[in-house]
XYZ file of C-alpha atoms in Angstrom:
218
model
C -0.081 -0.163 0.237
C 1.191 3.323 -1.065
C 0.621 6.907 0.932
C 0.707 9.950 0.182
C 3.604 11.468 2.070
C 2.891 14.625 4.286
C 5.935 17.223 4.420
C 5.914 17.895 8.214
C 4.631 14.836 9.594
C 7.711 13.480 10.786
C 8.906 16.576 12.799
C 5.154 17.065 14.137
C 5.636 13.534 15.377
C 8.654 14.477 16.603
C 7.856 17.126 19.005
C 4.518 15.794 20.126
C 4.775 15.211 23.516
C 2.793 11.785 23.595
C 4.293 10.367 20.570
C 6.249 7.952 22.615
C 10.035 7.822 20.688
C 12.908 5.531 21.277
C 9.838 3.085 22.221
C 11.484 -0.528 23.325
C 13.144 1.853 26.491
C 9.643 1.944 27.682
C 9.235 -1.834 27.508
C 8.442 -3.430 30.725
C 7.553 0.033 32.305
C 4.322 1.089 30.330
C 1.632 1.204 33.113
C 4.844 3.481 34.980
C 4.445 5.868 32.082
C 0.940 6.467 32.635
C 1.682 7.318 36.198
C -1.726 5.405 36.944
C 0.138 1.541 37.105
C -2.972 -0.220 38.389
C -5.129 0.684 35.505
C -4.805 -1.626 32.226
C -3.518 -1.208 28.957
C -5.092 -1.158 25.336
C -3.601 -1.064 21.929
C -5.579 -0.465 18.830
C -2.426 -2.073 16.398
C -3.698 -0.050 13.075
C -5.204 3.232 14.862
C -5.866 5.121 11.380
C -7.393 8.899 12.059
C -7.757 7.614 15.424
C -11.736 7.814 16.090
C -11.748 4.927 17.704
C -9.139 4.434 19.889
C -9.728 9.247 21.118
C -13.823 8.112 22.014
C -12.522 5.173 24.233
C -10.164 6.952 25.756
C -12.383 9.632 26.520
C -15.280 7.440 27.670
C -12.439 5.596 29.442
C -10.408 7.277 31.543
C -9.641 4.134 34.117
C -8.360 3.039 31.237
C -4.849 3.699 29.288
C -4.789 3.285 25.590
C -1.930 3.209 22.817
C -2.281 3.985 19.389
C 0.011 2.032 17.286
C -0.386 2.700 13.400
C 2.782 2.264 11.105
C 2.836 5.965 8.880
C 3.483 9.017 9.876
C 1.593 10.498 7.678
C -1.955 9.021 9.070
C -1.151 8.961 12.445
C -0.996 12.962 12.010
C -4.101 13.272 11.407
C -5.033 11.512 14.780
C -2.641 13.882 16.119
C -4.255 16.838 14.625
C -8.014 15.215 15.292
C -6.801 15.039 18.862
C -4.946 18.629 19.176
C -7.424 20.450 17.877
C -10.975 18.987 18.708
C -11.694 19.964 21.999
C -14.026 17.325 23.272
C -10.540 15.110 23.878
C -8.609 18.117 25.557
C -8.840 16.704 29.166
C -7.849 13.321 27.800
C -4.784 12.000 29.491
C -4.550 8.155 28.971
C -3.667 8.274 25.473
C 0.187 7.110 24.019
C 1.097 6.989 20.065
C 3.407 5.266 18.233
C 4.564 5.058 15.107
C 5.977 1.889 14.098
C 5.606 -1.570 12.764
C 3.530 -4.184 13.793
C 5.710 -6.984 13.617
C 7.944 -5.253 16.478
C 5.012 -5.915 19.319
C 7.696 -7.832 21.742
C 10.298 -5.891 21.629
C 8.318 -3.104 22.865
C 6.120 -4.167 25.451
C 6.717 -7.268 27.612
C 5.259 -10.563 28.470
C 1.604 -10.109 30.065
C 1.964 -5.757 29.756
C -1.299 -5.518 27.212
C -4.763 -6.600 28.578
C -6.316 -5.891 25.173
C -5.335 -5.962 21.522
C -7.793 -4.091 19.277
C -7.987 -5.036 15.227
C -9.910 -2.235 12.844
C -10.325 -2.863 8.616
C -7.300 -4.058 8.381
C -4.775 -3.716 5.282
C -6.284 -7.131 3.912
C -3.310 -8.283 2.141
C -4.978 -10.073 -0.456
C -2.146 -12.133 -2.568
C -1.583 -15.705 -0.420
C 2.508 -14.477 -0.073
C 1.422 -11.946 2.241
C -0.942 -13.557 4.133
C 2.015 -13.684 7.551
C 1.324 -9.846 7.080
C -2.304 -9.564 8.173
C -2.298 -8.817 11.619
C -4.337 -12.029 12.332
C -2.323 -14.387 11.129
C -0.543 -17.285 12.632
C 2.432 -15.927 12.784
C 0.788 -11.772 14.699
C -1.181 -14.643 16.953
C 2.333 -15.834 18.150
C 3.104 -12.238 18.910
C -0.132 -11.255 20.527
C 0.828 -14.060 22.918
C 3.917 -12.604 23.934
C 2.505 -9.479 25.426
C -0.908 -10.329 26.299
C -2.294 -10.708 29.870
C -3.420 -14.431 31.158
C -6.695 -13.267 30.302
C -5.538 -10.746 27.742
C -7.921 -10.213 24.633
C -8.149 -9.712 20.600
C -11.335 -8.044 18.956
C -11.007 -7.482 15.084
C -13.434 -5.888 13.143
C -13.351 -6.220 8.869
C -16.450 -5.729 6.554
C -14.003 -7.776 3.948
C -15.226 -11.212 4.225
C -13.287 -13.177 3.173
C -10.145 -11.586 5.780
C -12.905 -12.660 8.195
C -13.233 -16.291 7.394
C -9.153 -16.166 7.212
C -9.367 -14.315 10.428
C -11.862 -17.221 12.366
C -9.387 -20.285 10.290
C -5.745 -18.651 11.750
C -7.568 -18.214 15.558
C -8.068 -21.904 15.739
C -4.469 -22.649 13.843
C -2.674 -20.466 16.564
C -4.739 -23.242 19.517
C -6.402 -19.222 21.139
C -10.278 -19.777 21.960
C -13.176 -18.087 19.971
C -15.195 -16.470 22.788
C -17.812 -14.662 19.732
C -18.502 -13.710 16.320
C -20.926 -12.023 13.945
C -21.276 -12.363 10.242
C -23.424 -8.369 11.401
C -22.280 -6.877 13.946
C -24.687 -4.156 13.722
C -27.379 -5.806 13.900
C -26.337 -8.610 17.038
C -28.284 -7.561 20.150
C -24.796 -9.088 22.010
C -22.002 -7.630 20.945
C -23.304 -4.097 19.178
C -23.728 -2.964 22.685
C -21.806 -0.239 23.287
C -19.751 -0.744 19.992
C -17.645 2.467 18.766
C -17.503 3.170 15.606
C -14.220 4.278 13.389
C -14.119 6.218 9.871
C -13.894 3.115 8.255
C -16.995 1.792 9.928
C -19.415 4.766 10.039
C -18.462 4.443 5.633
C -18.696 0.906 4.544
C -21.565 0.528 6.931
C -22.956 3.604 5.428
C -22.712 1.938 1.656
C -24.638 -1.541 3.123
C -21.570 -3.708 3.716
C -21.977 -5.828 6.934
C -19.200 -5.776 9.695
C -17.946 -8.972 11.174
C -16.333 -8.833 14.721
C -14.664 -11.569 16.117
C -12.884 -11.561 19.852
C -10.453 -14.622 20.823
C -8.161 -15.111 23.954
C -5.383 -18.087 24.632
C -6.575 -21.444 25.666
């Protein structure tokens, strides 16, 4: 996937106080970084323009959130939303990292993360790229290294092929499927309290059903 470079994005991220630089130095000390070590930490991998995670951070001040985005030009948009929207002016339980998710075990220690959100991830449609999908067995192995004992992964997508692939990978990885739906917005249980992403609003508005699964280790 090729994204347009945004001039000044890297400088903006470097100067921003909530964007973590040299993130591997924080491994094992993330709770102390938030200065409230009793609170759980949830991360979103591929946070896009930030609507989902910023909403959660605002609504749940007793949970710490870390947004992970690979592309500086995309993370820039999330930061601009955070900095310029008055509704987030009192939100202080969120941090941001610009990094590739393949490096998760180098950034977070064993058991340090309580929940992982994956929303509308890149489907990497070519078969030879399957291991790059964030719901591949290879990535579940990475999640295994950072999740707490009872930690969970929540995944949403409108891509049926990717969702079916993900269900298969949950089983292959030896994880347990706690819940699934092929039509989230019409599911009386899983739709309760659902926070939509930008993509979710767009795709559901076009009539695409949204799929969701929740998985944890055995």
